[in-house]
XYZ file of C-alpha atoms in Angstrom:
657
model
C 41.418 34.096 15.574
C 40.466 36.825 18.037
C 43.099 37.862 20.521
C 42.513 36.381 23.972
C 41.853 38.611 26.959
C 44.686 39.649 29.246
C 46.059 36.664 31.112
C 44.690 36.025 34.554
C 46.222 34.313 37.518
C 46.137 30.571 37.625
C 42.754 29.190 38.508
C 42.588 27.019 41.614
C 46.081 28.200 42.586
C 47.473 25.202 40.756
C 51.109 26.002 41.433
C 50.488 26.489 45.133
C 48.656 23.182 45.250
C 51.313 21.350 43.314
C 54.077 22.692 45.519
C 52.996 20.118 48.045
C 54.055 17.446 45.546
C 57.604 18.717 45.071
C 60.006 15.832 45.622
C 62.668 16.164 48.300
C 66.202 15.222 47.318
C 67.586 12.081 48.907
C 70.047 12.832 51.695
C 72.798 10.952 53.471
C 72.893 10.423 57.233
C 75.361 13.291 57.640
C 73.266 15.595 55.487
C 70.143 14.760 57.485
C 71.959 15.873 60.633
C 73.392 19.068 59.153
C 70.440 20.235 57.063
C 68.325 22.881 58.821
C 64.894 21.703 59.955
C 63.219 25.087 59.547
C 63.860 28.248 57.540
C 62.735 31.640 58.838
C 62.451 34.958 57.018
C 64.108 37.686 59.081
C 64.818 40.307 56.431
C 63.329 43.771 57.047
C 62.450 44.670 53.436
C 61.260 43.142 50.157
C 61.529 43.574 46.408
C 64.533 45.238 44.797
C 66.076 46.388 48.107
C 66.131 42.779 49.301
C 67.428 41.505 45.951
C 70.284 43.990 45.841
C 71.043 43.589 49.539
C 71.385 39.850 48.979
C 73.625 40.558 45.995
C 75.746 42.914 48.107
C 75.914 40.362 50.925
C 77.356 37.736 48.605
C 79.622 40.262 46.955
C 81.117 41.221 50.309
C 82.377 37.644 50.504
C 84.195 38.243 47.232
C 85.553 41.537 48.534
C 87.193 39.649 51.398
C 89.327 37.424 49.215
C 90.035 40.304 46.843
C 91.278 42.209 49.891
C 93.478 39.293 50.893
C 95.147 39.149 47.466
C 96.118 42.812 47.617
C 97.187 42.957 51.235
C 100.081 40.508 50.787
C 101.425 42.358 47.749
C 101.898 45.502 49.832
C 103.362 43.705 52.827
C 106.124 42.194 50.684
C 107.713 45.661 50.435
C 107.048 46.639 54.078
C 110.420 46.551 55.907
C 108.831 45.985 59.344
C 106.889 42.989 58.046
C 109.897 41.557 56.198
C 112.260 41.876 59.146
C 109.698 40.275 61.496
C 108.735 37.244 59.401
C 111.693 36.745 57.030
C 114.585 37.384 59.400
C 115.677 33.735 59.128
C 115.341 33.698 55.332
C 117.460 36.665 54.272
C 115.083 39.508 55.135
C 116.568 40.678 58.437
C 117.567 43.985 56.794
C 113.937 44.727 55.856
C 114.411 44.228 52.108
C 113.481 41.381 49.793
C 116.748 41.371 47.836
C 118.230 38.368 49.650
C 115.047 36.422 50.381
C 114.792 33.030 48.703
C 112.019 33.301 46.041
C 110.677 29.888 47.096
C 110.007 31.187 50.626
C 108.100 34.139 49.204
C 106.177 31.686 47.032
C 105.200 29.617 50.087
C 103.859 32.687 51.892
C 101.836 33.765 48.873
C 100.655 30.346 47.702
C 99.796 28.534 50.957
C 96.372 30.182 50.891
C 95.643 28.885 47.391
C 96.136 25.220 48.348
C 93.757 25.405 51.294
C 91.312 27.510 49.250
C 91.164 24.701 46.686
C 90.392 22.258 49.495
C 87.842 24.650 50.986
C 86.018 25.000 47.678
C 85.697 21.211 47.367
C 84.376 20.923 50.929
C 81.912 23.731 50.256
C 80.751 21.898 47.135
C 79.172 19.219 49.313
C 78.488 21.361 52.358
C 76.596 23.967 50.329
C 74.061 21.317 49.340
C 73.716 20.169 52.945
C 73.432 23.341 55.005
C 72.489 25.860 52.315
C 74.281 28.611 50.433
C 73.773 31.298 53.066
C 75.084 29.204 55.958
C 78.080 28.197 53.883
C 78.981 31.879 53.451
C 78.438 32.431 57.180
C 80.862 29.634 58.028
C 83.388 30.998 55.541
C 83.137 34.442 57.121
C 83.743 33.015 60.598
C 86.831 31.071 59.477
C 88.128 34.155 57.679
C 87.757 36.274 60.843
C 89.586 33.732 63.014
C 92.421 33.413 60.490
C 92.846 37.188 60.205
C 93.158 37.347 64.000
C 95.892 34.678 63.973
C 97.874 36.519 61.281
C 97.557 39.895 62.997
C 99.184 38.555 66.167
C 101.469 35.877 64.687
C 104.858 35.753 66.450
C 106.745 34.297 63.483
C 106.741 32.985 59.931
C 105.316 29.527 60.710
C 102.342 30.855 62.680
C 101.647 33.454 60.004
C 101.637 30.784 57.282
C 99.350 28.602 59.440
C 96.882 31.486 59.799
C 97.028 32.238 56.099
C 96.463 28.554 55.304
C 93.401 28.496 57.575
C 92.172 31.635 55.889
C 92.345 29.790 52.590
C 89.595 27.442 53.791
C 87.322 30.419 54.401
C 88.251 31.942 51.054
C 87.446 28.612 49.359
C 84.008 28.559 50.991
C 83.280 32.115 49.883
C 84.665 31.876 46.351
C 82.640 28.720 45.627
C 79.358 29.774 47.200
C 79.015 33.454 46.306
C 78.691 32.987 42.502
C 76.090 30.268 43.126
C 74.035 32.658 45.273
C 74.193 35.405 42.649
C 73.247 33.028 39.846
C 70.339 31.443 41.707
C 68.655 34.675 42.812
C 69.099 36.685 39.595
C 66.650 36.951 36.717
C 68.084 35.634 33.401
C 68.464 39.115 31.899
C 70.278 40.376 35.007
C 72.533 37.454 35.840
C 75.501 39.064 34.108
C 74.801 42.322 35.927
C 74.685 40.662 39.346
C 77.830 38.617 38.882
C 79.436 41.734 37.414
C 78.598 43.582 40.626
C 80.060 40.649 42.551
C 83.338 40.888 40.651
C 83.430 44.646 41.119
C 83.251 44.004 44.861
C 86.091 41.486 44.529
C 88.343 43.995 42.796
C 87.031 46.690 45.119
C 88.361 44.576 47.985
C 91.708 44.362 46.212
C 91.682 48.127 45.628
C 90.847 48.803 49.272
C 93.761 46.661 50.422
C 96.239 48.509 48.197
C 95.200 51.884 49.596
C 95.155 50.497 53.140
C 98.697 49.162 52.637
C 99.780 52.547 51.314
C 98.160 54.422 54.211
C 99.546 52.205 56.968
C 103.003 52.345 55.359
C 103.390 55.764 56.999
C 103.216 54.117 60.454
C 106.614 52.498 59.859
C 108.501 51.516 62.029
C 105.510 50.632 64.245
C 104.050 47.118 64.066
C 100.664 48.670 63.221
C 102.078 49.399 59.748
C 101.473 45.746 58.869
C 98.890 44.777 61.550
C 96.471 47.576 60.639
C 95.369 45.998 57.343
C 94.483 42.803 59.233
C 92.364 44.694 61.774
C 90.317 46.079 58.876
C 90.097 42.573 57.419
C 88.648 41.287 60.697
C 86.037 44.059 60.658
C 84.874 43.182 57.137
C 84.598 39.489 58.032
C 82.511 40.331 61.103
C 80.107 42.409 58.978
C 79.668 39.512 56.527
C 79.048 37.046 59.354
C 76.444 39.325 60.969
C 74.488 40.112 57.794
C 74.140 36.398 57.000
C 71.527 36.076 59.763
C 68.989 38.436 58.165
C 69.112 37.587 54.443
C 67.227 34.834 52.557
C 68.381 31.449 51.372
C 68.302 30.909 47.594
C 64.901 29.736 46.279
C 66.357 26.835 44.305
C 68.062 25.368 47.360
C 64.834 25.749 49.353
C 62.782 23.973 46.682
C 65.230 21.118 46.390
C 65.344 20.536 50.138
C 61.653 20.382 50.949
C 60.961 24.042 51.801
C 58.423 24.562 49.012
C 56.288 27.233 50.680
C 59.366 29.108 51.845
C 60.718 28.916 48.289
C 57.580 30.485 46.808
C 57.551 33.227 49.423
C 61.266 33.940 48.962
C 60.813 34.290 45.186
C 57.931 36.686 45.835
C 59.897 38.675 48.412
C 62.894 38.986 46.072
C 60.928 39.995 42.979
C 57.863 41.932 44.184
C 57.668 44.938 46.523
C 54.879 43.402 48.612
C 55.804 39.698 48.562
C 52.857 38.820 46.282
C 53.064 35.072 45.615
C 50.395 35.343 42.886
C 52.341 37.814 40.728
C 52.852 36.524 37.193
C 56.642 36.737 37.285
C 56.732 34.901 40.602
C 54.547 32.120 39.196
C 56.769 31.908 36.117
C 59.942 31.549 38.191
C 58.266 28.908 40.341
C 57.288 26.910 37.248
C 60.896 26.807 36.114
C 62.232 25.915 39.557
C 59.553 23.283 40.052
C 60.192 21.437 36.823
C 63.952 21.514 37.440
C 63.499 20.052 40.920
C 61.076 17.366 39.698
C 63.439 16.224 36.985
C 66.594 16.335 39.054
C 64.976 14.484 41.951
C 64.353 11.617 39.545
C 68.122 11.433 38.989
C 68.812 11.163 42.721
C 71.775 12.793 44.427
C 74.617 13.926 42.191
C 78.016 12.275 42.625
C 81.541 13.485 41.994
C 81.900 10.781 39.363
C 78.939 12.204 37.440
C 80.791 15.469 37.060
C 83.199 13.678 34.695
C 80.627 11.454 32.976
C 77.102 12.888 32.690
C 78.278 16.492 33.057
C 81.703 16.131 31.446
C 81.343 18.997 28.954
C 80.103 21.397 31.615
C 82.912 20.377 33.936
C 85.447 21.080 31.193
C 83.874 24.513 30.641
C 83.957 25.307 34.363
C 87.482 24.048 34.997
C 89.062 25.614 31.908
C 87.332 28.972 32.446
C 88.792 29.249 35.934
C 92.102 27.715 34.858
C 92.681 30.371 32.204
C 91.468 33.088 34.567
C 94.733 32.340 36.406
C 97.011 31.261 33.552
C 96.209 34.550 31.819
C 98.388 36.138 34.468
C 96.339 38.363 36.722
C 97.902 37.203 39.972
C 101.423 37.476 38.581
C 100.547 41.153 38.230
C 98.600 41.509 41.498
C 100.980 39.685 43.851
C 104.244 41.051 42.522
C 103.458 44.472 41.041
C 104.948 46.491 43.957
C 108.053 44.277 43.922
C 108.330 44.526 40.118
C 108.088 48.323 40.197
C 110.611 48.543 43.035
C 113.088 46.412 41.088
C 112.474 48.565 38.000
C 113.697 51.628 39.874
C 110.827 53.021 41.978
C 111.061 53.631 45.701
C 109.048 51.339 47.982
C 106.678 54.153 48.890
C 106.127 55.101 45.248
C 105.629 51.471 44.188
C 102.846 51.149 46.784
C 101.242 54.385 45.589
C 101.339 53.265 41.946
C 99.919 49.862 42.866
C 97.037 51.568 44.660
C 96.492 53.940 41.724
C 96.392 50.960 39.354
C 93.356 49.644 41.229
C 91.225 52.636 40.185
C 90.987 51.870 36.428
C 90.894 48.165 37.323
C 87.747 48.607 39.435
C 86.243 51.021 36.908
C 86.679 48.499 34.092
C 84.741 45.847 36.001
C 81.666 48.095 35.886
C 81.529 47.584 32.103
C 80.638 43.953 32.781
C 77.376 45.033 34.408
C 76.029 45.808 30.937
C 78.313 44.086 28.443
C 77.962 40.569 29.883
C 74.235 40.513 29.086
C 74.303 42.692 25.957
C 77.372 41.341 24.161
C 77.347 37.873 25.674
C 79.943 35.869 27.573
C 81.937 34.377 24.672
C 82.622 37.639 22.780
C 84.038 39.217 25.941
C 86.336 36.250 26.594
C 87.600 36.215 23.003
C 88.202 39.976 22.893
C 89.869 39.959 26.300
C 92.253 37.124 25.477
C 93.524 38.855 22.337
C 93.986 42.285 23.916
C 95.670 40.915 27.048
C 98.178 38.964 24.956
C 99.160 42.170 23.153
C 99.520 44.124 26.409
C 101.636 41.397 28.046
C 104.015 41.264 25.085
C 104.554 45.012 25.377
C 105.218 44.654 29.133
C 107.851 42.062 28.220
C 109.411 44.463 25.727
C 109.763 47.225 28.332
C 111.137 44.755 30.868
C 113.813 43.275 28.615
C 114.669 46.208 26.349
C 117.953 48.002 26.987
C 116.465 51.206 28.356
C 119.053 53.202 30.278
C 116.532 55.465 31.975
C 115.098 53.440 34.889
C 112.131 55.791 35.225
C 111.147 55.267 31.574
C 111.333 51.501 32.004
C 109.266 51.528 35.208
C 106.600 53.844 33.804
C 106.376 51.879 30.546
C 105.830 48.637 32.457
C 103.289 50.339 34.676
C 101.293 51.862 31.804
C 100.680 48.545 30.077
C 100.040 46.738 33.348
C 97.227 49.255 33.916
C 95.892 48.554 30.408
C 96.166 44.804 30.970
C 94.293 45.026 34.283
C 91.524 47.114 32.734
C 91.035 44.561 29.942
C 91.038 41.676 32.392
C 88.599 43.556 34.620
C 85.663 43.297 32.212
C 86.544 40.049 30.406
C 88.492 37.172 31.956
C 88.005 38.550 35.447
C 84.234 38.274 35.974
C 83.063 35.877 33.245
C 84.846 32.739 34.570
C 82.970 33.224 37.856
C 79.646 33.589 36.052
C 79.913 30.867 33.419
C 80.442 27.792 35.651
C 77.587 28.769 37.959
C 75.288 29.031 34.921
C 76.132 25.848 33.053
C 75.633 23.304 35.839
C 72.105 22.081 36.665
C 70.709 22.578 40.152
C 71.533 19.101 41.450
C 75.175 19.424 40.369
C 75.688 23.168 40.755
C 77.532 23.089 44.079
C 79.859 20.271 43.038
C 80.424 21.757 39.591
C 81.192 25.184 40.986
C 83.446 23.539 43.564
C 85.502 21.866 40.829
C 85.718 25.105 38.860
C 86.748 27.091 41.933
C 89.219 24.397 42.946
C 90.754 24.746 39.482
C 91.086 28.486 40.058
C 92.924 28.046 43.327
C 95.165 25.214 42.150
C 96.370 27.228 39.172
C 96.532 30.290 41.401
C 98.854 28.234 43.615
C 100.917 27.115 40.622
C 101.297 30.719 39.476
C 102.113 31.938 42.978
C 104.790 29.279 43.493
C 106.373 29.416 40.058
C 106.359 33.158 39.385
C 109.253 34.153 41.711
C 111.544 31.478 40.274
C 110.335 32.172 36.722
C 111.086 35.884 36.997
C 114.428 35.043 38.583
C 115.251 32.653 35.729
C 113.896 34.207 32.507
C 112.915 37.683 33.649
C 110.347 39.540 31.585
C 110.070 36.746 29.022
C 107.735 35.089 31.507
C 105.126 37.596 30.300
C 105.351 36.101 26.789
C 104.486 32.670 28.185
C 101.439 34.168 29.874
C 100.493 35.895 26.608
C 100.592 32.472 24.947
C 98.102 31.155 27.511
C 95.860 34.133 26.745
C 95.769 33.205 23.057
C 95.027 29.557 23.861
C 92.092 30.714 25.994
C 90.710 32.557 22.963
C 90.573 29.306 20.997
C 88.912 27.425 23.859
C 86.248 30.110 24.263
C 85.554 30.276 20.527
C 85.341 26.577 19.755
C 84.056 25.022 22.971
C 82.059 27.396 25.178
C 78.307 27.937 24.817
C 76.587 31.305 25.041
C 74.466 31.628 28.186
C 73.468 35.302 28.126
C 69.728 35.918 28.368
C 68.743 32.288 28.937
C 67.194 30.821 32.060
C 69.237 28.249 33.949
C 66.744 25.651 32.789
C 67.157 26.661 29.117
C 70.935 26.464 29.480
C 70.497 22.911 30.751
C 68.658 22.081 27.524
C 71.539 23.505 25.484
C 73.771 20.872 27.061
C 71.337 18.099 26.139
C 69.499 17.772 29.433
C 66.153 16.110 29.244
C 62.921 17.785 30.199
C 61.325 17.615 33.566
C 58.392 15.284 32.765
C 58.806 11.724 34.002
C 57.393 8.609 32.410
C 58.243 5.160 33.763
C 61.832 6.176 34.353
C 62.226 7.764 30.905
C 62.556 11.520 30.739
C 60.955 13.961 28.331
C 62.747 16.811 26.613
C 61.370 20.125 25.400
C 62.463 23.282 23.563
C 64.127 22.085 20.432
C 65.393 18.645 21.451
C 64.252 15.038 21.309
C 62.480 13.243 24.093
C 61.520 9.674 24.839
C 58.886 8.091 27.030
C 56.844 4.934 26.811
C 53.344 6.365 27.185
C 54.077 9.524 25.241
C 55.794 7.962 22.243
C 54.446 4.482 21.874
C 55.367 3.242 18.357
C 51.695 3.002 17.421
C 50.841 6.477 18.753
C 53.080 9.232 17.456
C 51.280 12.058 19.211
C 52.262 14.884 21.496
C 54.992 16.743 19.644
C 54.855 20.356 18.534
C 56.421 22.521 15.823
C 56.643 26.292 16.189
C 57.380 28.603 13.255
C 58.098 32.114 14.382
C 55.334 32.639 16.903
C 52.786 30.073 15.716
C 52.233 26.468 16.630
C 51.837 24.895 13.201
C 51.668 21.206 14.053
C 50.809 19.080 17.037
C 50.806 15.300 17.074
C 51.128 12.730 14.313
C 51.600 15.204 11.449
C 54.511 16.703 13.345
C 56.274 13.367 13.550
C 56.239 12.979 9.789
C 57.375 16.574 9.297
C 60.366 16.766 11.591
C 61.737 13.351 12.496
C 64.709 12.182 10.386
C 64.098 8.795 8.810
C 67.139 7.247 10.466
C 65.981 8.135 13.968
C 64.434 5.518 16.201
C 60.678 5.226 15.717
C 59.943 5.906 19.362
C 61.553 9.351 19.347
C 59.521 12.509 18.762
C 60.909 15.999 18.196
C 59.798 19.321 19.619
C 61.121 22.115 17.426
C 61.184 25.898 17.697
C 62.446 26.816 14.236
C 63.418 30.382 15.140
C 64.428 29.607 18.730
C 62.471 32.666 19.681
C 59.885 31.194 21.995
C 60.774 28.705 24.687
C 58.313 25.907 23.967
C 56.868 25.237 27.435
C 57.333 21.916 29.104
C 53.625 21.210 29.299
C 54.326 18.928 26.334
C 53.728 15.651 28.132
C 51.170 12.851 28.165
C 48.373 15.256 29.087
C 48.840 17.275 25.918
C 49.215 14.093 23.902
C 45.817 12.922 25.193
C 44.165 16.268 24.579
C 45.529 16.971 21.139
C 46.069 13.483 19.716
C 46.965 14.180 16.140
C 45.237 17.563 15.750
C 46.940 20.503 14.054
C 46.602 23.975 15.585
C 47.376 26.080 12.542
C 46.338 29.484 13.870
C 47.380 29.481 17.503
C 49.150 32.848 17.724
C 51.791 33.180 20.455
C 53.059 36.562 19.268
C 52.560 38.362 22.596
C 53.402 35.455 24.862
C 56.404 36.226 27.042
C 55.812 33.599 29.723
C 54.386 30.144 30.221
C 51.401 31.652 32.017
C 50.450 33.739 28.981
C 50.914 30.726 26.722
C 48.604 28.801 29.038
C 45.927 31.493 28.759
C 46.173 31.628 24.973
C 45.788 27.855 24.724
C 42.868 27.941 27.183
C 41.189 30.600 25.069
C 41.774 28.512 21.947
C 40.184 25.513 23.646
C 37.093 27.556 24.506
C 36.755 28.600 20.873
C 37.162 24.968 19.743
C 35.116 23.138 22.313
C 34.721 20.124 20.010
C 38.411 19.354 20.426
C 38.813 16.181 22.525
C 39.704 17.131 26.070
C 39.075 20.846 25.526
C 36.934 20.971 28.651
C 39.885 20.029 30.815
C 42.197 22.316 28.892
C 40.271 25.521 29.566
C 39.192 24.995 33.180
C 42.544 25.209 34.893
C 42.197 21.595 36.045
C 45.854 20.739 35.566
C 46.669 18.448 38.453
C 48.635 15.223 38.122
C 46.691 12.374 36.554
C 47.222 8.652 36.108
C 46.908 7.384 32.550
C 46.553 3.869 31.216
C 50.304 3.474 31.078
C 50.381 3.830 34.847
C 52.707 6.824 34.648
C 52.008 9.860 36.806
C 52.392 13.210 35.057
C 52.467 16.647 36.628
C 51.837 19.449 34.157
C 54.542 22.052 34.677
C 53.581 24.617 32.066
C 49.786 24.703 32.080
């Protein structure tokens, strides 16, 4: 068969026309009041600058809570801060030696409890008001809380401000990974979330150097207030930028802003905002079929997260759980205190903590490439093993009878640096990426909320238990954390799925989601999985399925049924199989194709050069022109792909053709 000409744009602007038919998700009374009525584009540029600016905007939200984690660690060795806020709890002399560990735990961990609550609230609110507005609200809360802490007169007010700040942190930590995941192309999703995590650790690194710099203002109050003034400035920048950047296309499509969705995709992925560009049309096809299918399932519920989406929820919760149980915040919160107790001066412990942030941030940059090239699971497995080894060595230096205090302190520090570097490109960024990828659009906010809530709850548990644990068993606490690291290796190996390089819609299929075509309440399924539907798979008409070997469609229709369906399977089920899993079989496999192809075999339909559904469409159109005797070929090659009503009464919208 002669190669078809280069693919052209869709005749009759079929996607643009069909955008009018996109279903709008059902909303509650509260959601109808909160959801914006209009969406305006205010950004001053398009293409890659807009894409990366949006990525940086979200990442700044991560930098804020990374900054908050580091700022407290430095303040816990600041004598002015300790004497001001811990004077009633044993810290009147400006040291932490006599402070009850539980009080320190409350100061550190109060933010984690409210952050868990904030992430759950954002899970619902993000669906109502949009991802961008959720970040804006989080930035505003963060600013107000930083102001309260900077001018707090005592311990109780400071804890209240830090607790309020946790709500803002919860909003940001839940929403930012969703933004990055929903705007990124499949082959760059790991890169974008890697950049996000680099910002997070960059925020932590900034706070350690800020703490070290302001330490020289002791005994002035600015020595501990200064870091909060900088925190307020960062929050104000985040809040301001939120007014000029776009909402995510998937949220726009799901909430009735179809034209705005198409234009936003074009603005993010083309330099001139060309809505007819092939890549833009391809992205819109995927978004459209996801929205059509998920609208048929109605609004997601929290209960569904533990029934329909149970496996994904387990992946999301455990990924974030082990991100904390693997010990990073034991290191981050208490490293200056640990080094001071090991024999370093307070000034030197702050300097070493700040220096530790340099290789930590540098290691996160590896994720920009490795997450998409190596995959998510290999990084988690490698990281868990190496971190366990490093933590055991930290324990050895802590508990060994080393008479030279400097040797002990430097030994601990060296392997803490190694541990942080390993964590920085493995269990640091991947648990933020994985949950945002595995949940479908309709459940993404709630799923990410549960995962983030898990992070903060276990962060709280670590923050509360670590002071007492170190006080009770000393360095052997590191061995317990090493044990958690090894358990996380087993979970990642046996339970997690690989998501690198796949579209969000393909990942949904890996979890057994059904395809986006609707038929009398039954839902089709494409790309290597079974699907059911009354009109499509009537027991007397086994037509409409497809088998792909390598890059060729080798069977369509009745012959396919006999070739691929196991005998024990129900007679009304048809399989769609890609034997090499190399080409994503498009979801145009619905009643339309069944009518057109009924039982015919396309033995020489070459899809070798097809990299998108649009190219596949053109190849099939060309084939139809060459085989005009094929029933329905006239419709197949004219671009007339609008929804039609068949004898079954079911309405079908062709998503791939």
